[in-house]
């Protein structure tokens, strides 16, 4: 089961100065930065998925700047993302249209012709047909809305025209038909229709809002309806704790950003670790937000609610204490106490009660004692932990948080590889 990372221009400055909290001098964004596959010793995925909605264009505004989007289409995905096939043999570069971004539109903003042009310009190895997101997931037999049926019909008709037109991209390009539906049965019917057209690779869409039980039911029904030769890809599968549940349905590949996003979007599980048995465990990153660049703290300082000079002193003491602990010049309890003392100002939520805030600080103190006390960065040999050490466990700025996300990708991919090897042995 191959893992594709959904790229969103996630890179780090390799020359970032953690103590001074600033980037390298004369650093050029993107050109001098490292993508995850560049920053680590080995790429932490089997390929990349690039959404047309992320790149953007005349129809939909993406994350790329206009200059970046033009360069992407001129150079191709591999050169722009510095992911050459010569260095990463066997890797996939899949494209899709990002149906979630146009979910509120009556119709998809793209055509078959301009989608194929995007795939050709990008030099993609795989490309998804144009789909339209269906919001409902009903029990089999339940009556769908007319809108749900219309969106599935749009998805099927786009796939019908996409397959023969994609032959112009040559034999190295694999067209991927996208499955949509309002129930497990309707998704299986969509899959059957796509396979009947001649698709050998199908992508299951609409997975993001579903519970794992619903995903399993859909996959089981879809797989029962398809020949074994037809491969399945899961679009945007974020429930990565349930890989075992999807593997049994013959899923060939999936894409997600979950390991990187959890580094700074999850409230507790920010740093991945892998046990001796290959299982995943998690640590809570130590939150020491920047006092100067924090909008809430600046507002309170201007209103006279906070003494900014004292705030900077507490921030500096928290950072210094964590570093002293990491270099074994301080015990864990006083180091965590310094972080919590700063957090009493930096993390205090004025909308919550005092009791609620105190309870949160107590919970964080327990989590930080575990994070620092276990010293997980010392047992990890990825480049992030070797180079950044405890800095990667400080929840603070993009360069720290994304480094932690890159570490998470490394651990997640190692876990996935170990799990795949275990399954092969059992067979």
Short mmCIF file of C-alpha atoms in Angstrom, two decimals:
data_model
loop_
_atom_site.label_atom_id
_atom_site.label_comp_id
_atom_site.label_asym_id
_atom_site.label_seq_id
_atom_site.Cartn_x
_atom_site.Cartn_y
_atom_site.Cartn_z
CA UNK A 1 0.00 0.00 0.00
CA UNK A 2 1.68 3.17 -1.22
CA UNK A 3 1.57 6.44 0.68
CA UNK A 4 1.35 9.69 -1.28
CA UNK A 5 1.87 12.98 0.48
CA UNK A 6 -0.55 15.74 -0.52
CA UNK A 7 1.82 18.61 -1.15
CA UNK A 8 0.89 22.14 -0.16
CA UNK A 9 4.29 23.84 -0.53
CA UNK A 10 5.42 22.53 2.85
CA UNK A 11 9.12 23.23 3.24
CA UNK A 12 11.60 24.43 5.88
CA UNK A 13 14.60 26.73 5.94
CA UNK A 14 17.63 24.45 6.49
CA UNK A 15 19.63 27.38 7.86
CA UNK A 16 17.06 28.52 10.42
CA UNK A 17 18.61 29.81 13.68
CA UNK A 18 16.57 28.43 16.58
CA UNK A 19 18.18 30.56 19.28
CA UNK A 20 17.85 33.82 17.37
CA UNK A 21 14.47 32.71 15.97
CA UNK A 22 15.24 33.86 12.44
CA UNK A 23 15.88 32.45 9.02
CA UNK A 24 19.17 32.21 7.18
CA UNK A 25 20.59 35.44 5.79
CA UNK A 26 19.67 36.12 2.14
CA UNK A 27 17.36 33.10 2.18
CA UNK A 28 15.16 32.79 -0.92
CA UNK A 29 11.79 31.23 -0.15
CA UNK A 30 11.30 27.90 -1.94
CA UNK A 31 14.61 28.07 -3.83
CA UNK A 32 16.76 27.70 -0.68
CA UNK A 33 14.26 25.69 1.35
CA UNK A 34 13.93 21.92 1.78
CA UNK A 35 10.89 19.82 0.93
CA UNK A 36 10.43 16.77 3.23
CA UNK A 37 12.07 14.42 0.70
CA UNK A 38 15.09 16.75 0.53
CA UNK A 39 15.41 17.40 4.25
CA UNK A 40 15.39 13.75 5.32
CA UNK A 41 17.95 11.09 4.46
CA UNK A 42 15.25 9.06 2.71
CA UNK A 43 11.92 10.27 1.26
CA UNK A 44 9.08 9.68 3.76
CA UNK A 45 6.53 8.71 1.11
CA UNK A 46 6.13 6.77 -2.15
CA UNK A 47 4.95 9.73 -4.15
CA UNK A 48 3.26 13.11 -4.16
CA UNK A 49 -0.30 14.14 -4.84
CA UNK A 50 -0.70 17.67 -6.20
CA UNK A 51 -4.17 19.14 -6.28
CA UNK A 52 -5.03 21.49 -9.10
CA UNK A 53 -6.87 23.59 -6.52
CA UNK A 54 -3.61 24.07 -4.55
CA UNK A 55 -1.67 25.18 -7.63
CA UNK A 56 -4.51 27.46 -8.70
CA UNK A 57 -5.09 29.24 -11.96
CA UNK A 58 -7.49 31.52 -13.78
CA UNK A 59 -10.60 29.70 -12.49
CA UNK A 60 -9.70 28.97 -8.86
CA UNK A 61 -7.23 30.83 -6.64
CA UNK A 62 -4.76 28.36 -5.12
CA UNK A 63 -1.95 28.48 -2.58
CA UNK A 64 0.72 29.01 -5.21
CA UNK A 65 1.54 32.57 -6.25
CA UNK A 66 0.85 33.41 -9.89
CA UNK A 67 4.58 33.18 -10.63
CA UNK A 68 4.87 29.80 -8.89
CA UNK A 69 1.85 28.42 -10.74
CA UNK A 70 3.29 29.51 -14.08
CA UNK A 71 6.67 28.01 -13.21
CA UNK A 72 5.02 24.75 -12.08
CA UNK A 73 3.29 24.37 -15.41
CA UNK A 74 6.40 25.38 -17.35
CA UNK A 75 8.84 23.09 -15.50
CA UNK A 76 6.53 20.27 -14.46
CA UNK A 77 5.78 18.85 -11.03
CA UNK A 78 8.98 16.88 -10.57
CA UNK A 79 11.33 19.76 -11.33
CA UNK A 80 9.33 22.36 -9.40
CA UNK A 81 9.05 20.10 -6.35
CA UNK A 82 12.61 18.84 -6.83
CA UNK A 83 11.40 15.23 -6.95
CA UNK A 84 13.14 13.79 -10.03
CA UNK A 85 12.44 10.23 -11.10
CA UNK A 86 16.19 9.64 -11.43
CA UNK A 87 16.64 10.22 -7.70
CA UNK A 88 13.32 8.70 -6.60
CA UNK A 89 12.80 5.74 -8.96
CA UNK A 90 9.36 4.17 -8.97
CA UNK A 91 7.76 7.19 -7.29
CA UNK A 92 4.31 8.41 -8.26
CA UNK A 93 3.15 11.96 -8.94
CA UNK A 94 -0.65 11.99 -8.96
CA UNK A 95 -2.89 14.94 -9.75
CA UNK A 96 -6.47 15.63 -8.77
CA UNK A 97 -8.89 18.53 -9.07
CA UNK A 98 -9.55 19.25 -5.38
CA UNK A 99 -13.32 18.72 -5.37
CA UNK A 100 -13.62 19.93 -1.77
CA UNK A 101 -12.53 23.44 -2.79
CA UNK A 102 -15.43 23.83 -5.25
CA UNK A 103 -17.99 21.87 -3.23
CA UNK A 104 -20.35 24.86 -2.99
CA UNK A 105 -20.48 25.42 -6.75
CA UNK A 106 -23.27 24.01 -8.85
CA UNK A 107 -20.79 22.48 -11.29
CA UNK A 108 -17.03 21.79 -11.28
CA UNK A 109 -15.06 24.80 -12.59
CA UNK A 110 -12.87 22.62 -14.82
CA UNK A 111 -13.25 20.87 -18.16
CA UNK A 112 -11.76 17.59 -19.38
CA UNK A 113 -9.54 19.42 -21.85
CA UNK A 114 -8.03 21.89 -19.38
CA UNK A 115 -7.60 19.13 -16.78
CA UNK A 116 -5.61 17.03 -19.24
CA UNK A 117 -3.60 20.10 -20.18
CA UNK A 118 -2.75 20.58 -16.47
CA UNK A 119 -1.67 16.94 -16.17
CA UNK A 120 0.41 17.13 -19.33
CA UNK A 121 2.13 20.37 -18.27
CA UNK A 122 2.86 18.90 -14.84
CA UNK A 123 4.22 15.63 -16.20
CA UNK A 124 2.02 13.60 -13.85
CA UNK A 125 2.26 9.81 -13.78
CA UNK A 126 -1.38 9.53 -12.63
CA UNK A 127 -4.31 11.91 -12.94
CA UNK A 128 -7.87 11.83 -11.58
CA UNK A 129 -10.99 12.51 -13.59
CA UNK A 130 -13.17 15.48 -12.61
CA UNK A 131 -15.55 14.64 -9.77
CA UNK A 132 -18.18 16.54 -7.81
CA UNK A 133 -18.36 16.04 -4.05
CA UNK A 134 -21.43 14.35 -2.58
CA UNK A 135 -22.24 15.41 0.98
CA UNK A 136 -24.68 12.64 1.96
CA UNK A 137 -23.81 9.18 3.21
CA UNK A 138 -27.04 7.26 3.69
CA UNK A 139 -27.89 3.69 4.54
CA UNK A 140 -28.27 1.48 1.49
CA UNK A 141 -31.81 1.73 0.20
CA UNK A 142 -32.43 5.22 1.57
CA UNK A 143 -33.65 7.74 -1.00
CA UNK A 144 -30.94 10.25 -2.01
CA UNK A 145 -31.52 13.89 -2.78
CA UNK A 146 -31.78 14.96 -6.37
CA UNK A 147 -28.60 17.00 -5.92
CA UNK A 148 -26.65 13.94 -4.74
CA UNK A 149 -27.74 11.99 -7.81
CA UNK A 150 -26.90 14.91 -10.09
CA UNK A 151 -23.38 15.17 -8.68
CA UNK A 152 -22.75 11.44 -9.14
CA UNK A 153 -24.03 11.69 -12.73
CA UNK A 154 -21.61 14.60 -13.35
CA UNK A 155 -18.76 12.53 -11.91
CA UNK A 156 -19.56 9.51 -14.10
CA UNK A 157 -20.01 11.54 -17.29
CA UNK A 158 -16.70 13.36 -16.73
CA UNK A 159 -14.98 10.01 -16.21
CA UNK A 160 -16.56 8.68 -19.40
CA UNK A 161 -15.06 11.49 -21.47
CA UNK A 162 -11.77 11.66 -19.57
CA UNK A 163 -10.62 8.09 -20.24
CA UNK A 164 -10.44 8.12 -24.05
CA UNK A 165 -9.16 11.71 -24.11
CA UNK A 166 -6.32 10.80 -21.69
CA UNK A 167 -4.78 8.48 -24.29
CA UNK A 168 -3.21 11.57 -25.85
CA UNK A 169 -0.88 11.80 -22.81
CA UNK A 170 0.77 8.51 -23.74
CA UNK A 171 1.26 5.13 -22.11
CA UNK A 172 3.28 6.50 -19.18
CA UNK A 173 0.18 8.32 -17.89
CA UNK A 174 -2.39 6.37 -15.85
CA UNK A 175 -5.94 7.79 -15.85
CA UNK A 176 -7.72 7.40 -12.50
CA UNK A 177 -11.51 7.38 -12.36
CA UNK A 178 -13.01 9.00 -9.26
CA UNK A 179 -15.79 7.30 -7.30
CA UNK A 180 -18.53 9.35 -5.66
CA UNK A 181 -21.82 8.26 -4.08
CA UNK A 182 -24.39 8.88 -1.38
CA UNK A 183 -24.16 5.36 0.13
CA UNK A 184 -21.95 2.29 0.06
CA UNK A 185 -24.11 0.72 -2.64
CA UNK A 186 -24.19 3.81 -4.84
CA UNK A 187 -20.40 4.16 -4.56
CA UNK A 188 -20.04 0.53 -5.62
CA UNK A 189 -22.39 1.15 -8.56
CA UNK A 190 -20.25 4.14 -9.56
CA UNK A 191 -17.11 2.02 -9.29
CA UNK A 192 -18.67 -0.72 -11.44
CA UNK A 193 -19.58 1.82 -14.10
CA UNK A 194 -16.03 3.22 -14.15
CA UNK A 195 -14.45 -0.24 -14.34
CA UNK A 196 -16.82 -1.07 -17.19
CA UNK A 197 -15.49 1.93 -19.10
CA UNK A 198 -11.98 0.45 -18.86
CA UNK A 199 -10.43 2.14 -15.82
CA UNK A 200 -7.81 -0.01 -14.07
CA UNK A 201 -7.23 2.50 -11.23
CA UNK A 202 -10.03 4.10 -9.23
CA UNK A 203 -9.88 6.75 -6.52
CA UNK A 204 -12.50 6.80 -3.76
CA UNK A 205 -13.58 10.37 -3.03
CA UNK A 206 -15.66 11.88 -0.23
CA UNK A 207 -13.82 10.03 2.55
CA UNK A 208 -12.86 13.02 4.72
CA UNK A 209 -16.10 13.47 6.75
CA UNK A 210 -16.88 9.76 7.10
CA UNK A 211 -16.38 7.63 10.20
CA UNK A 212 -14.06 4.64 9.83
CA UNK A 213 -17.07 2.28 10.04
CA UNK A 214 -18.65 4.04 7.07
CA UNK A 215 -15.38 3.97 5.14
CA UNK A 216 -15.02 0.24 5.76
CA UNK A 217 -18.57 -0.43 4.63
CA UNK A 218 -18.04 1.57 1.46
CA UNK A 219 -14.73 -0.14 0.69
CA UNK A 220 -16.13 -3.61 1.33
CA UNK A 221 -19.08 -2.99 -1.01
CA UNK A 222 -16.87 -1.39 -3.67
CA UNK A 223 -14.28 -4.17 -3.58
CA UNK A 224 -16.96 -6.88 -3.85
CA UNK A 225 -18.19 -5.21 -7.04
CA UNK A 226 -14.81 -4.93 -8.77
CA UNK A 227 -12.40 -7.34 -10.44
CA UNK A 228 -9.23 -7.82 -8.37
CA UNK A 229 -7.14 -6.28 -11.15
CA UNK A 230 -8.70 -2.84 -10.50
CA UNK A 231 -6.60 -0.83 -8.06
CA UNK A 232 -8.07 1.47 -5.42
CA UNK A 233 -6.72 4.78 -4.13
CA UNK A 234 -8.20 6.65 -1.15
CA UNK A 235 -8.31 10.42 -1.60
CA UNK A 236 -7.58 12.38 1.57
CA UNK A 237 -7.53 9.48 4.05
CA UNK A 238 -6.70 11.20 7.35
CA UNK A 239 -7.65 8.43 9.77
CA UNK A 240 -4.17 7.00 9.70
CA UNK A 241 -4.62 5.02 12.94
CA UNK A 242 -6.89 2.70 10.96
CA UNK A 243 -4.51 1.58 8.22
CA UNK A 244 -5.09 -2.05 9.13
CA UNK A 245 -8.81 -1.60 8.57
CA UNK A 246 -8.38 -0.38 4.98
CA UNK A 247 -5.52 -2.69 4.00
CA UNK A 248 -7.78 -5.75 3.95
CA UNK A 249 -9.84 -4.24 1.14
CA UNK A 250 -6.92 -4.29 -1.26
CA UNK A 251 -6.25 -0.56 -1.21
CA UNK A 252 -3.21 0.05 -3.41
CA UNK A 253 -2.51 3.64 -2.36
CA UNK A 254 -3.77 6.57 -0.32
CA UNK A 255 -2.86 10.20 0.21
CA UNK A 256 -2.91 12.33 3.33
CA UNK A 257 -1.31 15.35 4.97
CA UNK A 258 -2.29 14.16 8.45
CA UNK A 259 1.16 13.42 9.97
CA UNK A 260 2.49 16.87 9.06
CA UNK A 261 -0.69 18.77 9.95
CA UNK A 262 -0.93 17.15 13.36
CA UNK A 263 2.39 18.74 14.27
CA UNK A 264 0.61 22.07 14.67
CA UNK A 265 -3.14 21.42 14.43
CA UNK A 266 -3.62 18.58 16.91
CA UNK A 267 -4.13 19.66 20.52
CA UNK A 268 -2.15 16.80 22.05
CA UNK A 269 -0.59 14.38 19.53
CA UNK A 270 1.98 16.62 17.85
CA UNK A 271 5.11 14.45 17.80
CA UNK A 272 5.12 10.86 16.50
CA UNK A 273 7.18 8.07 17.99
CA UNK A 274 7.41 4.39 17.11
CA UNK A 275 7.60 1.58 19.63
CA UNK A 276 9.75 -1.52 19.38
CA UNK A 277 6.84 -3.43 17.89
CA UNK A 278 6.36 -0.83 15.15
CA UNK A 279 3.30 0.73 16.79
CA UNK A 280 2.77 4.50 16.80
CA UNK A 281 2.68 6.59 19.95
CA UNK A 282 2.42 10.33 20.39
CA UNK A 283 3.79 13.20 22.47
CA UNK A 284 2.45 16.69 23.15
CA UNK A 285 4.70 19.47 21.85
CA UNK A 286 5.77 22.09 24.42
CA UNK A 287 3.94 25.34 23.64
CA UNK A 288 6.11 28.45 23.98
CA UNK A 289 4.50 30.96 21.60
CA UNK A 290 6.37 34.04 20.50
CA UNK A 291 5.65 36.97 22.78
CA UNK A 292 6.28 39.66 20.18
CA UNK A 293 4.54 38.09 17.18
CA UNK A 294 1.51 36.86 19.14
CA UNK A 295 -1.46 39.10 18.24
CA UNK A 296 -3.42 38.32 21.42
CA UNK A 297 -0.47 39.10 23.69
CA UNK A 298 0.30 42.31 21.80
CA UNK A 299 -3.29 43.49 22.13
CA UNK A 300 -3.29 42.82 25.87
CA UNK A 301 0.06 44.58 26.26
CA UNK A 302 -1.29 47.65 24.46
CA UNK A 303 -4.33 47.67 26.73
CA UNK A 304 -2.08 47.56 29.78
CA UNK A 305 -3.26 44.09 30.84
CA UNK A 306 0.21 42.62 30.44
CA UNK A 307 3.70 43.91 31.16
CA UNK A 308 5.48 43.22 27.88
CA UNK A 309 8.93 43.40 29.43
CA UNK A 310 7.96 40.78 32.03
CA UNK A 311 6.37 38.67 29.28
CA UNK A 312 9.60 38.66 27.26
CA UNK A 313 11.54 37.71 30.38
CA UNK A 314 9.21 34.75 31.07
CA UNK A 315 9.37 33.67 27.42
CA UNK A 316 13.18 33.74 27.46
CA UNK A 317 13.27 31.82 30.75
CA UNK A 318 10.93 29.12 29.39
CA UNK A 319 13.05 28.58 26.28
CA UNK A 320 16.30 28.61 28.24
CA UNK A 321 14.93 26.11 30.78
CA UNK A 322 13.89 23.61 28.09
CA UNK A 323 17.33 23.89 26.48
CA UNK A 324 19.08 23.48 29.84
CA UNK A 325 17.05 20.36 30.51
CA UNK A 326 17.89 18.97 27.06
CA UNK A 327 21.61 19.47 27.77
CA UNK A 328 21.16 17.88 31.24
CA UNK A 329 21.85 21.09 33.14
CA UNK A 330 18.40 21.25 34.74
CA UNK A 331 15.86 18.77 36.07
CA UNK A 332 12.59 18.27 34.27
CA UNK A 333 10.23 19.69 36.94
CA UNK A 334 11.69 23.22 37.13
CA UNK A 335 12.02 23.31 33.34
CA UNK A 336 8.32 22.50 32.93
CA UNK A 337 7.41 24.93 35.71
CA UNK A 338 9.09 27.74 33.76
CA UNK A 339 7.08 26.82 30.65
CA UNK A 340 3.82 26.74 32.61
CA UNK A 341 4.58 30.08 34.25
CA UNK A 342 4.89 31.67 30.82
CA UNK A 343 1.85 29.73 29.62
CA UNK A 344 -0.21 31.33 32.39
CA UNK A 345 0.01 34.49 30.27
CA UNK A 346 0.66 33.20 26.77
CA UNK A 347 -1.98 30.44 26.76
CA UNK A 348 -4.60 31.94 29.05
CA UNK A 349 -8.03 32.03 27.38
CA UNK A 350 -10.00 35.06 28.50
CA UNK A 351 -13.23 33.51 27.22
CA UNK A 352 -12.90 30.54 29.58
CA UNK A 353 -13.33 30.44 33.36
CA UNK A 354 -10.32 30.60 35.66
CA UNK A 355 -11.03 27.01 36.71
CA UNK A 356 -11.04 25.87 33.09
CA UNK A 357 -7.74 27.64 32.38
CA UNK A 358 -6.11 26.18 35.49
CA UNK A 359 -7.30 22.70 34.55
CA UNK A 360 -5.78 23.08 31.09
CA UNK A 361 -2.44 24.23 32.51
CA UNK A 362 -2.41 21.24 34.88
CA UNK A 363 -3.09 18.91 31.97
CA UNK A 364 -0.33 20.50 29.90
CA UNK A 365 2.12 20.24 32.79
CA UNK A 366 1.52 16.48 32.98
CA UNK A 367 1.92 16.15 29.21
CA UNK A 368 5.13 18.23 29.16
CA UNK A 369 6.66 16.18 31.96
CA UNK A 370 6.06 13.11 29.81
CA UNK A 371 7.37 14.73 26.61
CA UNK A 372 10.57 16.09 28.10
CA UNK A 373 11.08 13.29 30.63
CA UNK A 374 11.06 10.59 27.93
CA UNK A 375 13.51 12.59 25.76
CA UNK A 376 12.11 11.02 22.52
CA UNK A 377 14.28 13.17 20.23
CA UNK A 378 17.35 11.29 21.51
CA UNK A 379 16.09 7.91 20.31
CA UNK A 380 15.07 9.12 16.84
CA UNK A 381 17.74 9.17 14.13
CA UNK A 382 15.92 11.24 11.53
CA UNK A 383 17.66 14.42 10.41
CA UNK A 384 15.12 16.65 12.17
CA UNK A 385 15.89 15.16 15.56
CA UNK A 386 19.62 14.89 14.91
CA UNK A 387 19.94 18.52 13.88
CA UNK A 388 17.21 20.29 15.83
CA UNK A 389 16.99 18.10 18.94
CA UNK A 390 14.52 19.41 21.51
CA UNK A 391 13.79 22.47 19.33
CA UNK A 392 11.57 20.27 17.16
CA UNK A 393 9.38 19.56 20.19
CA UNK A 394 8.80 23.25 20.91
CA UNK A 395 5.45 24.39 19.51
CA UNK A 396 6.35 27.86 18.32
CA UNK A 397 7.04 28.96 14.74
CA UNK A 398 6.56 27.49 11.28
CA UNK A 399 10.17 26.33 10.96
CA UNK A 400 9.91 24.33 14.18
CA UNK A 401 6.37 23.10 13.63
CA UNK A 402 6.94 21.98 10.05
CA UNK A 403 10.19 20.29 11.04
CA UNK A 404 8.19 18.34 13.60
CA UNK A 405 5.72 17.54 10.83
CA UNK A 406 8.54 16.25 8.62
CA UNK A 407 9.73 14.11 11.53
CA UNK A 408 6.15 12.79 11.82
CA UNK A 409 6.19 11.85 8.12
CA UNK A 410 9.45 9.95 8.71
CA UNK A 411 8.01 7.99 11.64
CA UNK A 412 4.68 7.38 9.92
CA UNK A 413 6.35 6.02 6.79
CA UNK A 414 8.60 3.77 8.89
CA UNK A 415 5.50 2.50 10.68
CA UNK A 416 3.70 1.89 7.38
CA UNK A 417 6.71 0.04 5.97
CA UNK A 418 7.06 -2.13 9.08
CA UNK A 419 3.34 -2.91 9.01
CA UNK A 420 3.52 -3.88 5.34
CA UNK A 421 6.44 -6.21 6.02
CA UNK A 422 4.54 -7.81 8.90
CA UNK A 423 1.51 -8.44 6.69
CA UNK A 424 3.71 -10.00 3.99
CA UNK A 425 5.29 -12.36 6.52
CA UNK A 426 1.86 -13.44 7.79
CA UNK A 427 0.84 -14.29 4.24
#
